[in-house]
mmCIF file of C-alpha atoms in Angstrom:
data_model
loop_
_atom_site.group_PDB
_atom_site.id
_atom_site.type_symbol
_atom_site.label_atom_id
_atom_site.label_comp_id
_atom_site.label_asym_id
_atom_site.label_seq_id
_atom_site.Cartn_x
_atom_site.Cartn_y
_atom_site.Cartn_z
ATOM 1 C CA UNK U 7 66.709 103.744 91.065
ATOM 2 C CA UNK U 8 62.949 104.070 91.754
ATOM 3 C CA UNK U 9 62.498 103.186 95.662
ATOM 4 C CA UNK U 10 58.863 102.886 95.458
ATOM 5 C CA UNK U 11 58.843 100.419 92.428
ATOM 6 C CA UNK U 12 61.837 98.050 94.145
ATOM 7 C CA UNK U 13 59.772 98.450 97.368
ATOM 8 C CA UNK U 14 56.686 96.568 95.593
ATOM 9 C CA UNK U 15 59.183 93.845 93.914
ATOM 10 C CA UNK U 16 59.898 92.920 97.917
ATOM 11 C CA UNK U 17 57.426 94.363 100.279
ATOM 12 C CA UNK U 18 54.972 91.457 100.009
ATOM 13 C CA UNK U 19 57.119 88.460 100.150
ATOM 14 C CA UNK U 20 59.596 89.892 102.917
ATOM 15 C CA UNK U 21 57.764 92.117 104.922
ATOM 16 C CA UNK U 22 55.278 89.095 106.839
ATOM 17 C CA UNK U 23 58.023 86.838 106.989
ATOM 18 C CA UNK U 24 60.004 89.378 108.804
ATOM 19 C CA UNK U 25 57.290 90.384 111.388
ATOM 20 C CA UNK U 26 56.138 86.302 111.626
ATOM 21 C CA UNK U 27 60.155 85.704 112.694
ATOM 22 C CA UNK U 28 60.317 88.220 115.421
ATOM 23 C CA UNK U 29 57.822 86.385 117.040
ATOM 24 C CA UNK U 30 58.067 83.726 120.320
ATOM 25 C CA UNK U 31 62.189 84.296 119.577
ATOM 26 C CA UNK U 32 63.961 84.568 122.770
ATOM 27 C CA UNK U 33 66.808 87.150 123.008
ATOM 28 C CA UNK U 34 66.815 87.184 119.963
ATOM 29 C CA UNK U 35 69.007 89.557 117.467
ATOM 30 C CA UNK U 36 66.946 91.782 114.907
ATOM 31 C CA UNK U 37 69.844 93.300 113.115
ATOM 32 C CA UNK U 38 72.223 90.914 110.879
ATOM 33 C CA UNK U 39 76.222 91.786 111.217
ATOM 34 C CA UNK U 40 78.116 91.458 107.999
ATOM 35 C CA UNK U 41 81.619 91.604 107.472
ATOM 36 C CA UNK U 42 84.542 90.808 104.760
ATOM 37 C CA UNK U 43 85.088 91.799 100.882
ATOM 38 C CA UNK U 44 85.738 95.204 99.970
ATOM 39 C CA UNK U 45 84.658 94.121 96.376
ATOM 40 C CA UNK U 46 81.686 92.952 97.491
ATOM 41 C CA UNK U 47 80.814 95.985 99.584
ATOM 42 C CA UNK U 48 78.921 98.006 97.385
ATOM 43 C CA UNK U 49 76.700 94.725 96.313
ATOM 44 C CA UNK U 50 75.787 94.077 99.504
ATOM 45 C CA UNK U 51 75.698 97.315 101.157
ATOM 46 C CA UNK U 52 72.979 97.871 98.148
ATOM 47 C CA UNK U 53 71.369 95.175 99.611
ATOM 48 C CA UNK U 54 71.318 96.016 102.885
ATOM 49 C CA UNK U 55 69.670 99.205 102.572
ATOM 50 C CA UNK U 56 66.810 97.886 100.558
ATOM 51 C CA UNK U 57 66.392 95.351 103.190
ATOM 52 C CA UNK U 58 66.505 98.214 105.781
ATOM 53 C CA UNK U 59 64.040 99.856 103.709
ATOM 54 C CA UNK U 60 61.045 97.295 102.682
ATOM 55 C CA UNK U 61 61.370 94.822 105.928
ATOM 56 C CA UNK U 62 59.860 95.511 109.624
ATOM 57 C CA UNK U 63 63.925 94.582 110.580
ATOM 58 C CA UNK U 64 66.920 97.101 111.207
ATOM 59 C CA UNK U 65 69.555 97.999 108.354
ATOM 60 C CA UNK U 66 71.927 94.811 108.516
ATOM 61 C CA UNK U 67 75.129 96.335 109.872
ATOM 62 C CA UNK U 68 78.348 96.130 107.372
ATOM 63 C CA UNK U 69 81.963 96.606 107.525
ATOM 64 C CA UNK U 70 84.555 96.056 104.847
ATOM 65 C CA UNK U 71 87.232 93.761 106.088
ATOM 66 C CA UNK U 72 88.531 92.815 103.543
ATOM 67 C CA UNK U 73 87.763 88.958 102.289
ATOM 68 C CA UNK U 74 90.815 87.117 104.813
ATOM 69 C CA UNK U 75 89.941 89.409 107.686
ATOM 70 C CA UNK U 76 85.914 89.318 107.425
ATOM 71 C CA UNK U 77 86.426 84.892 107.170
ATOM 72 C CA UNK U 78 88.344 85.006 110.226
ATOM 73 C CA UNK U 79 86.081 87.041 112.172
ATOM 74 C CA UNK U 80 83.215 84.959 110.775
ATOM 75 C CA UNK U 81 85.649 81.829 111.931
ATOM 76 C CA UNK U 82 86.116 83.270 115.389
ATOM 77 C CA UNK U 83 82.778 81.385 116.904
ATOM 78 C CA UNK U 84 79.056 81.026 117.586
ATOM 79 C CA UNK U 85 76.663 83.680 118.768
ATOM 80 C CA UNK U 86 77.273 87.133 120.569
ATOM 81 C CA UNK U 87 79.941 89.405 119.022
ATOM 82 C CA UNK U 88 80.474 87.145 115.770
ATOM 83 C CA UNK U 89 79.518 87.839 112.706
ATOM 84 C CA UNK U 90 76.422 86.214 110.771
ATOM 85 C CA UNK U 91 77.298 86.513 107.059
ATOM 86 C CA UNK U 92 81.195 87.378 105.811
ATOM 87 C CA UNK U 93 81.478 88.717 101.837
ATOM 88 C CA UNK U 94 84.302 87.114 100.071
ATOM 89 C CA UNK U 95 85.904 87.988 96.904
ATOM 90 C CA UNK U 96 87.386 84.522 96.680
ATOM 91 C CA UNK U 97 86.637 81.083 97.586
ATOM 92 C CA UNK U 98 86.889 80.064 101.184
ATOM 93 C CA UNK U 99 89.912 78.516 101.897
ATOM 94 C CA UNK U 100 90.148 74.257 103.327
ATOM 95 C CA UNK U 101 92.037 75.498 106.198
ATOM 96 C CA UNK U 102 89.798 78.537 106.733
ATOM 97 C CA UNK U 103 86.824 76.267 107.088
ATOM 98 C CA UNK U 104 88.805 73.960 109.454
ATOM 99 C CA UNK U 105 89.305 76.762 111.769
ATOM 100 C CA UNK U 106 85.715 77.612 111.165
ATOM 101 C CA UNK U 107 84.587 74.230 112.542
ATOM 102 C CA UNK U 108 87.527 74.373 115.783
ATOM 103 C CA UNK U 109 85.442 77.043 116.838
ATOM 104 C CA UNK U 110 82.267 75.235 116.627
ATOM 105 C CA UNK U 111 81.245 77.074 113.045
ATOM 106 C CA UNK U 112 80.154 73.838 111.838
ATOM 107 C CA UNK U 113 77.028 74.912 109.585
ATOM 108 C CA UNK U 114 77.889 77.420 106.966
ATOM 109 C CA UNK U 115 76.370 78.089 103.351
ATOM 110 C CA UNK U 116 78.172 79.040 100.691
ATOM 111 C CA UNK U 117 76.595 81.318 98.485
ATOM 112 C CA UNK U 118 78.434 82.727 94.559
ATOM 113 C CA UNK U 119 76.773 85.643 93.504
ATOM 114 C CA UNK U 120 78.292 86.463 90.743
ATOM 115 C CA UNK U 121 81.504 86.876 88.439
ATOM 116 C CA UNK U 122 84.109 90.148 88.746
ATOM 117 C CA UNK U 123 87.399 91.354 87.007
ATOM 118 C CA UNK U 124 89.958 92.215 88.575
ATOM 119 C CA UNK U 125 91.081 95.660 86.905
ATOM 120 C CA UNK U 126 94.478 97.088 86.283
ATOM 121 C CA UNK U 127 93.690 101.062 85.804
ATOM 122 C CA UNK U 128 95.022 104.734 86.257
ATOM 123 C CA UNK U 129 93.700 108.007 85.568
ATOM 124 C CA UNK U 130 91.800 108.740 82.016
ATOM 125 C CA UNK U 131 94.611 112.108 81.623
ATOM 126 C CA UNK U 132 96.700 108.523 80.558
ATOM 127 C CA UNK U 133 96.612 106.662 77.062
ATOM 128 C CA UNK U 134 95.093 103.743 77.908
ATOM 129 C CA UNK U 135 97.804 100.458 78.002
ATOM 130 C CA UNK U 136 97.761 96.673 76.856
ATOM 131 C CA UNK U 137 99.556 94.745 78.785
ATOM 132 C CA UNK U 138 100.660 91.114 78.760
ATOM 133 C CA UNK U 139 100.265 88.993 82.151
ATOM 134 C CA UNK U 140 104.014 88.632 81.811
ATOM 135 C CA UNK U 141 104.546 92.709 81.583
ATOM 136 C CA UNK U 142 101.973 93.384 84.920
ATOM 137 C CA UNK U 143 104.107 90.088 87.056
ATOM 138 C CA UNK U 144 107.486 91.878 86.182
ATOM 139 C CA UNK U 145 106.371 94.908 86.993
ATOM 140 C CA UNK U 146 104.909 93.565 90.581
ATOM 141 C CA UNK U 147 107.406 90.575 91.455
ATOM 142 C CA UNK U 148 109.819 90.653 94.302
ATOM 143 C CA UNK U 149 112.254 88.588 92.096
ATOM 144 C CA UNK U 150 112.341 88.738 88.851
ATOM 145 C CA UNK U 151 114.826 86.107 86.246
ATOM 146 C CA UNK U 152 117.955 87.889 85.153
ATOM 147 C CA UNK U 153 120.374 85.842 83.109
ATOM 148 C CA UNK U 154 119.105 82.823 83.925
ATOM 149 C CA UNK U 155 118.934 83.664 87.838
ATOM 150 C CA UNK U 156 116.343 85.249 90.114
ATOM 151 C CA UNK U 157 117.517 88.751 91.509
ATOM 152 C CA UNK U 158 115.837 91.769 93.236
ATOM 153 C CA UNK U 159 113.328 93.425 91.038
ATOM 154 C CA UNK U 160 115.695 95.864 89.142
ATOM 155 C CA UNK U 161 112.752 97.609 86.832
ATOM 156 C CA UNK U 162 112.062 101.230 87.827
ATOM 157 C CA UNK U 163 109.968 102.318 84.657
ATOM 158 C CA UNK U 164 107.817 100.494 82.787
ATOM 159 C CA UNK U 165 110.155 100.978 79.560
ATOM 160 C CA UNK U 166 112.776 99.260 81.856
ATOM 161 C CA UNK U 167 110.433 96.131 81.024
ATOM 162 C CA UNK U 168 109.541 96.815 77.218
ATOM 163 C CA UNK U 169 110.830 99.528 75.473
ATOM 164 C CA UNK U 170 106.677 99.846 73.791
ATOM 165 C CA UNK U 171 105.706 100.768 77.083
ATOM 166 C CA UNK U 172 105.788 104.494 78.891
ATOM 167 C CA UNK U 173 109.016 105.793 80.432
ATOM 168 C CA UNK U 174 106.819 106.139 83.475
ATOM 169 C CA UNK U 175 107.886 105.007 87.085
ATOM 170 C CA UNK U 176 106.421 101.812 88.132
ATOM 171 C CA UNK U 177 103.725 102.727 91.061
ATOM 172 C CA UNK U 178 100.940 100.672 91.784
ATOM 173 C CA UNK U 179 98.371 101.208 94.628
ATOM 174 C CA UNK U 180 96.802 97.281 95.386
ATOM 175 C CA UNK U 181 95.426 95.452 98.188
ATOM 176 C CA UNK U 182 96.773 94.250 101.191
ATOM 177 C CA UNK U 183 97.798 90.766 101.932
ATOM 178 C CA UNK U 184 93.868 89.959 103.631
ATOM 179 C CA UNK U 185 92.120 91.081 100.866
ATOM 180 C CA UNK U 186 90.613 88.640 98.224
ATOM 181 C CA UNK U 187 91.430 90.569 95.472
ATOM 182 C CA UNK U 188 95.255 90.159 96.009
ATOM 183 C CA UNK U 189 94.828 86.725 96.962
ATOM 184 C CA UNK U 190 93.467 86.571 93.123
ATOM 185 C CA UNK U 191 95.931 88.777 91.950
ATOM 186 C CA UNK U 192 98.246 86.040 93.268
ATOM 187 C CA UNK U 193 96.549 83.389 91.787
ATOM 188 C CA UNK U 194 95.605 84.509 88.520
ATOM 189 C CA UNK U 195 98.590 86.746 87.743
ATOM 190 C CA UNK U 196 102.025 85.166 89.730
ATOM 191 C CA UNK U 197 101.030 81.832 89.660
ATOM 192 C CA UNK U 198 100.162 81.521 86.358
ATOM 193 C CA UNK U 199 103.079 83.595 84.806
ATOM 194 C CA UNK U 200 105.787 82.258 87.226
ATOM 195 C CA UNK U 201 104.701 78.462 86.717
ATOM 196 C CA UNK U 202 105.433 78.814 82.682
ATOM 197 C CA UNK U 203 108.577 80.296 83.875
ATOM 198 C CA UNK U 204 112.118 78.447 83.793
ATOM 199 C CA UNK U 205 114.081 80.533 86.359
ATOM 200 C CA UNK U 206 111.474 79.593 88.790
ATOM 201 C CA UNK U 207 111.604 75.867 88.444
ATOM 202 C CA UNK U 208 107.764 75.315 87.694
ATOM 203 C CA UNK U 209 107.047 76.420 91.239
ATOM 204 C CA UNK U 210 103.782 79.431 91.925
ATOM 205 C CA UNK U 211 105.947 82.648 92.980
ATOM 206 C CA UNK U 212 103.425 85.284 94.791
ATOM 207 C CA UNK U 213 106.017 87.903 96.393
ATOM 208 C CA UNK U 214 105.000 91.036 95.530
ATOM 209 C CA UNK U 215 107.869 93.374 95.815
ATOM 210 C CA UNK U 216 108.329 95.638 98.861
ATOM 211 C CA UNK U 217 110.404 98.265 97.610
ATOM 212 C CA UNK U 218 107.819 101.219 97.236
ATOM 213 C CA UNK U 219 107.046 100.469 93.703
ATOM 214 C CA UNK U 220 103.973 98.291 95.045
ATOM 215 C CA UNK U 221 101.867 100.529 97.102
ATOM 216 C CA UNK U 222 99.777 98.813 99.999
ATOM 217 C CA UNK U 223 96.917 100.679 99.802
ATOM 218 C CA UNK U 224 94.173 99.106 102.450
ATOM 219 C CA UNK U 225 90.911 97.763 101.897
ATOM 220 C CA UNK U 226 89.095 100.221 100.807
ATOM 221 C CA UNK U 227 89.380 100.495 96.518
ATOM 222 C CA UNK U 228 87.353 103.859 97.114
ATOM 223 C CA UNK U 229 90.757 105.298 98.290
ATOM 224 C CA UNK U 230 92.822 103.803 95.528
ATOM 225 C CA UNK U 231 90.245 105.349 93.363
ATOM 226 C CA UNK U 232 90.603 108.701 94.807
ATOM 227 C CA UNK U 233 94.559 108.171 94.986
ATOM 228 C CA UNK U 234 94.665 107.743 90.998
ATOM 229 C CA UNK U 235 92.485 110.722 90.799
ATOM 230 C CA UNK U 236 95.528 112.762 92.922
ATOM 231 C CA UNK U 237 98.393 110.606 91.319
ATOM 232 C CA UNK U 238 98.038 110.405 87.897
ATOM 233 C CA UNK U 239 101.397 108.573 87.036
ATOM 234 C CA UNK U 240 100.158 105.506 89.406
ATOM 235 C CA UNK U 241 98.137 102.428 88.110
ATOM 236 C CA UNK U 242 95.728 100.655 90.948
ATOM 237 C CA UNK U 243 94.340 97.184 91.177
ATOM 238 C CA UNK U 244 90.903 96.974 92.345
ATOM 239 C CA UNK U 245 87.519 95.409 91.429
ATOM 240 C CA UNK U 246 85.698 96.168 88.348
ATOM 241 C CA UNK U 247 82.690 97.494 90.109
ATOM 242 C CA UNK U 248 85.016 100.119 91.005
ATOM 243 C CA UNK U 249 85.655 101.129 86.873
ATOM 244 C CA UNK U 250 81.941 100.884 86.522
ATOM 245 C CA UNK U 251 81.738 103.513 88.850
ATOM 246 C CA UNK U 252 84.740 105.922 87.861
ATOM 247 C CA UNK U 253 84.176 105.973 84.151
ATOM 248 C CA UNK U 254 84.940 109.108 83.317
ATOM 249 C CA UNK U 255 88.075 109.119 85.669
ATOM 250 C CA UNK U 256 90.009 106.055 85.396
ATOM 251 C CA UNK U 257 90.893 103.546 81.996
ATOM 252 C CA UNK U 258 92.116 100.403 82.328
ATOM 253 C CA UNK U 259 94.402 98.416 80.832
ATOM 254 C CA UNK U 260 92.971 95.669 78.695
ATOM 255 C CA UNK U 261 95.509 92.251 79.188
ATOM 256 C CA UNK U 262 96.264 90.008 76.056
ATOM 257 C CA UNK U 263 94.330 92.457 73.881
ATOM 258 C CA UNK U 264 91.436 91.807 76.060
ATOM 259 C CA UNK U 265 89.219 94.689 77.757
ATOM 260 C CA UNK U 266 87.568 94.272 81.217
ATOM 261 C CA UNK U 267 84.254 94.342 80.397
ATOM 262 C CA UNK U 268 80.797 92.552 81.471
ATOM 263 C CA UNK U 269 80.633 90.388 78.445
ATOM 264 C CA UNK U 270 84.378 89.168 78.403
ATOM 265 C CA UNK U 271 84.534 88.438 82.030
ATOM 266 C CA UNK U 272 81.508 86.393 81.959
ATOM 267 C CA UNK U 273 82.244 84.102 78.904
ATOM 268 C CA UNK U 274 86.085 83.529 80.595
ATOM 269 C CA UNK U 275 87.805 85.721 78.086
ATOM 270 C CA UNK U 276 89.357 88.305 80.619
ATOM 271 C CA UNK U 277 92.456 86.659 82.111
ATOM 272 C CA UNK U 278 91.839 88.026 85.708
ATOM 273 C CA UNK U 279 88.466 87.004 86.442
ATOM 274 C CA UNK U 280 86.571 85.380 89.576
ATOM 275 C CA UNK U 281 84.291 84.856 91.364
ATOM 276 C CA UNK U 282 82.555 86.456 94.228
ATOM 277 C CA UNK U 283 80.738 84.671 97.545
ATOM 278 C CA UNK U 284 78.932 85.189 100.638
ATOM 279 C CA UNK U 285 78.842 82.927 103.689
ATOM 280 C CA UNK U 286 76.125 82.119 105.835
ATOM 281 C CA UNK U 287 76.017 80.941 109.713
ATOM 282 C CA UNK U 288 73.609 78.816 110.090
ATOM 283 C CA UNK U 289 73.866 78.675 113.537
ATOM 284 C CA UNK U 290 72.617 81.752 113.965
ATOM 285 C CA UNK U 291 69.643 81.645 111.739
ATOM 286 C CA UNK U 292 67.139 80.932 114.843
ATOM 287 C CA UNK U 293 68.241 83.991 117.015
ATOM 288 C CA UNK U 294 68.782 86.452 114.165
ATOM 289 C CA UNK U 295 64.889 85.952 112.755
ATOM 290 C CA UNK U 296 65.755 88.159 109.285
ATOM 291 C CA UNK U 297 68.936 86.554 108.073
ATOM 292 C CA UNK U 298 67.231 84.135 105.433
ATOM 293 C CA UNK U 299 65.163 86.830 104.695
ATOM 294 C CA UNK U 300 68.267 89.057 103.743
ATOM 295 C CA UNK U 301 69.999 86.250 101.913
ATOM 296 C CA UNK U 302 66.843 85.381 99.850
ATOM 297 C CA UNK U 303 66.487 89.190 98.937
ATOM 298 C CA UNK U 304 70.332 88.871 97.980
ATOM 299 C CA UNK U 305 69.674 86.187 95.368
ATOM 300 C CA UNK U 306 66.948 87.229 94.016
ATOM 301 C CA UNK U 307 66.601 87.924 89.896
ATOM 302 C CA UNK U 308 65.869 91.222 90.771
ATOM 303 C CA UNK U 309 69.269 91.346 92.649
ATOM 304 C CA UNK U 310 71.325 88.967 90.720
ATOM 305 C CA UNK U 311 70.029 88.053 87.620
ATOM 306 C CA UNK U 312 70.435 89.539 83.802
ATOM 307 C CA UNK U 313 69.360 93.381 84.419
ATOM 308 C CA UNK U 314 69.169 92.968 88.322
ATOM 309 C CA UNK U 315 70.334 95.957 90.557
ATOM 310 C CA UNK U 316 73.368 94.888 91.033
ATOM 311 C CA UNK U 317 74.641 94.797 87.422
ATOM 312 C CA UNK U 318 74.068 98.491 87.439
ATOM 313 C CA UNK U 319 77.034 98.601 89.901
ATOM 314 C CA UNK U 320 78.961 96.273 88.288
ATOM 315 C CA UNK U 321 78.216 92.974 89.258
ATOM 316 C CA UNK U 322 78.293 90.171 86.177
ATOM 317 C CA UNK U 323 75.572 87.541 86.325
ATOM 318 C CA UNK U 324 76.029 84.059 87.076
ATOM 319 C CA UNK U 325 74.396 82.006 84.020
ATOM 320 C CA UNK U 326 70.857 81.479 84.463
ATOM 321 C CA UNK U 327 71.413 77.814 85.480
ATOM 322 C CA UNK U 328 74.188 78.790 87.996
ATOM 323 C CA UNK U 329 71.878 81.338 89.704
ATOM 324 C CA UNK U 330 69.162 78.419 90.109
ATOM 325 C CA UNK U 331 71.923 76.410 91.919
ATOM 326 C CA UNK U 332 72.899 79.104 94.111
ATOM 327 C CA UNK U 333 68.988 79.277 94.749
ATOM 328 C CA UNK U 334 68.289 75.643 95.460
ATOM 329 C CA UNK U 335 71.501 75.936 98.106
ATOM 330 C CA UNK U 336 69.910 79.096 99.675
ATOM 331 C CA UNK U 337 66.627 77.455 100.275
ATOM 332 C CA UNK U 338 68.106 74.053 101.196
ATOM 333 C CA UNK U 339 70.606 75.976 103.821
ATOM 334 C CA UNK U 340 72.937 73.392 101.911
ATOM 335 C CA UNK U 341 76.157 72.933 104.367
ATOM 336 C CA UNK U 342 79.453 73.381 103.172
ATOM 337 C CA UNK U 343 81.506 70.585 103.593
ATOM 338 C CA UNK U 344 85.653 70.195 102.680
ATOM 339 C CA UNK U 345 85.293 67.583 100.206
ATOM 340 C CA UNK U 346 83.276 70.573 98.196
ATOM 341 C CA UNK U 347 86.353 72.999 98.278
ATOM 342 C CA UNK U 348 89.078 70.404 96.763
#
C-alpha cells in the first residue's frame, strides 16, 4: 500500500484533532492499550500503525489475547493498567458485561466491523475436501452417538467417519477455550449439529475431544499456519484473514458444497460465519485524548467499507447501511446496555 496516498486520506481530519486533545488534559495517557481477538489482530494492528503514522499520538499498543481473555482484561476496571479498547471475534457475552459494570465499566461502545469465516484448512500438498457440518462435529466431538448411545469418540481417521473421505489420521490444530473463534466453532458447528441430533436429546453439545486428535494450539493462528506448513497431514481452524494471507500454502475445505470466500460469507451462504467487534471504554476517553480519534480512523470507508484496507487482508464489509449504523454509534459514543445483547 502507498503510505503517502493513505497519509493524505487521514492527515487532515486526524492530525489537529489529535494535537487540539493533548491539550489542558491532566495526566493524561497519549498512547491507547488494546487487547483481545487474534482474528482481529491483523485489522487492527493495520490500524494502529497508520494511526501511529499520520497522528501527532504514539502507535496504540496491541496484544492478542485472544477474544475471552482481552474482555476480561477490558472487564477488570477503570483507568491505570486496564485496557481502553478489547477486539472480539464474537459478541460480548450478558454475563461478561455484568462483570464489566461490577467493576465500575459501566460505559462501553460496541462497535461490528465487519463479517469473517471461520476456515477449516491444511496444506495445498492436500486435495482439497468438502465436508458436511456433521463430518467436521464427528471428527471434533468428545462423544459421539454409537448405537443409539453416546460413547468416547472412537474415529481415528477420517475414513473411520465416511469411507469418501482420506484414510488420514484425524489432527486438528484450533483455538483454545478463550478464543472467539472456538467459542464460534462451538456455536456454529456443535450446537447446531448436536441439537438436530437424537442421541443428544435436543440439547447444544460443545466438548471438543481431549484425546490428542484436537490440538490446542494458542492464540496465535500465525502458528497454526506455520504448523500446517510443517504438518501436512493436520487440518487447522482459524480465521479467514488467515487463508487470505496463505494462499499459496493452505486450501480449505468448502462445507455443504460451499467455499469460504468474501462473497459467500457476506450474503450468509458459508455455514461458519460471524461477526467481528471492538469495544470501547468510554471512561477513559477524557484521559486518553486519541482514542475517538483511533476508533473513527477504524470505521472509516477507507478502513471498512467496499475496497477499504482492510478487505485486502481479509476483512468482509458490513453492508453499506450496517457500516452507517456502526458510524452513527461511534459518533454518538452509543452505550451498550444488556437488553441490546438478548
Amino acid at each position: 500500500m502507498n503510505r503517502t496516498i493513505k497519509s493524505r486520506v487521514f492527515k487532515t481530519t486526524i492530525v489537529a484533532a489529535a494535537v487540539m486533545g493533548v491539550v489542558g488534559v491532566a495526566q493524561a495517557r497519549d498512547q491507547i492499550r488494546i487487547v483481545g481477538s487474534s482474528t482481529v489482530y491483523p485489522f487492527a494492528s493495520y490500524v494502529t500503525e497508520e494511526f501511529g503514522a499520520v497522528t501527532e499520538y504514539p502507535t496504540p499498543v496491541i496484544e492478542s489475547t485472544g477474544s475471552g481473555g482481552g474482555i476480561r482484561l477490558f472487564c477488570n476496571g477503570v483507568g491505570e493498567g486496564t485496557p481502553d479498547i478489547s477486539n472480539a471475534s464474537r459478541r460480548i457475552k450478558s454475563s461478561e458485561l455484568e462483570r464489566c459494570e461490577e467493576n465500575g465499566v459501566t460505559d462501553v461502545t460496541e462497535v461490528k466491523i465487519g463479517s469473517d469465516g471461520i476456515v477449516f484448512a491444511q496444506s495445498s500438498e492436500n486435495e482439497a475436501l468438502d465436508l458436511t457440518l456433521e463430518q467436521l462435529f464427528l471428527a471434533v466431538a468428545a462423544k459421539v452417538p454409537q448405537d443409539g448411545e453416546l460413547v468416547d469418540n472412537p474415529y481415528q481417521n477420517w475414513s473411520d467417519i465416511d469411507s469418501s473421505l482420506p484414510d488420514r489420521e484425524i489432527s486438528i490444530y484450533g483455538p483454545p477455550t478463550t478464543s472467539g473463534t472456538r467459542d464460534a466453532f462451538e456455536e456454529l458447528v456443535m450446537e447446531a449439529v448436536s441439537e438436530d441430533m437424537e442421541a443428544y436429546g435436543g440439547e447444544a453439545y460443545t466438548d471438543i475431544r481431549a484425546d490428542g486428535a484436537y490440538i490446542d494450539a494458542g492464540e496465535n493462528d500465525n502458528l497454526i499456519v506455520q504448523r500446517l506448513a510443517e504438518d501436512t497431514g493436520s487440518f487447522g481452524i482459524f480465521g479467514y484473514s488467515f487463508l487470505v494471507e496463505n494462499q499459496q500454502a493452505l486450501n480449505a475445505s468448502s462445507i455443504g458444497g460451499v467455499e469460504p470466500e468474501a462473497e459467500a460469507i457476506s450474503a450468509g451462504d458459508y455455514p461458519i460465519a460471524r461477526s467481528l467487534f471492538f469495544y470501547v471504554k468510554n471512561q477513559h476517553a477524557q484521559d486518553v485524548p486519541p482514542l475517538y480519534d483511533y476508533v473513527e480512523m477504524f470505521v472509516s470507508e477507507e478502513m471498512i467499507g467496499e475496497g477499504g484496507y482492510l478487505t485486502d487482508l481479509g476483512l468482509i464489509p458490513l453492508p453499506e447501511a450496517e457500516r452507517e449504523q456502526t458510524r452513527a454509534r461511534v459518533e454518538e459514543r452509543a452505550s451498550l446496555q444488556a437488553s441490546d445483547l438478548k
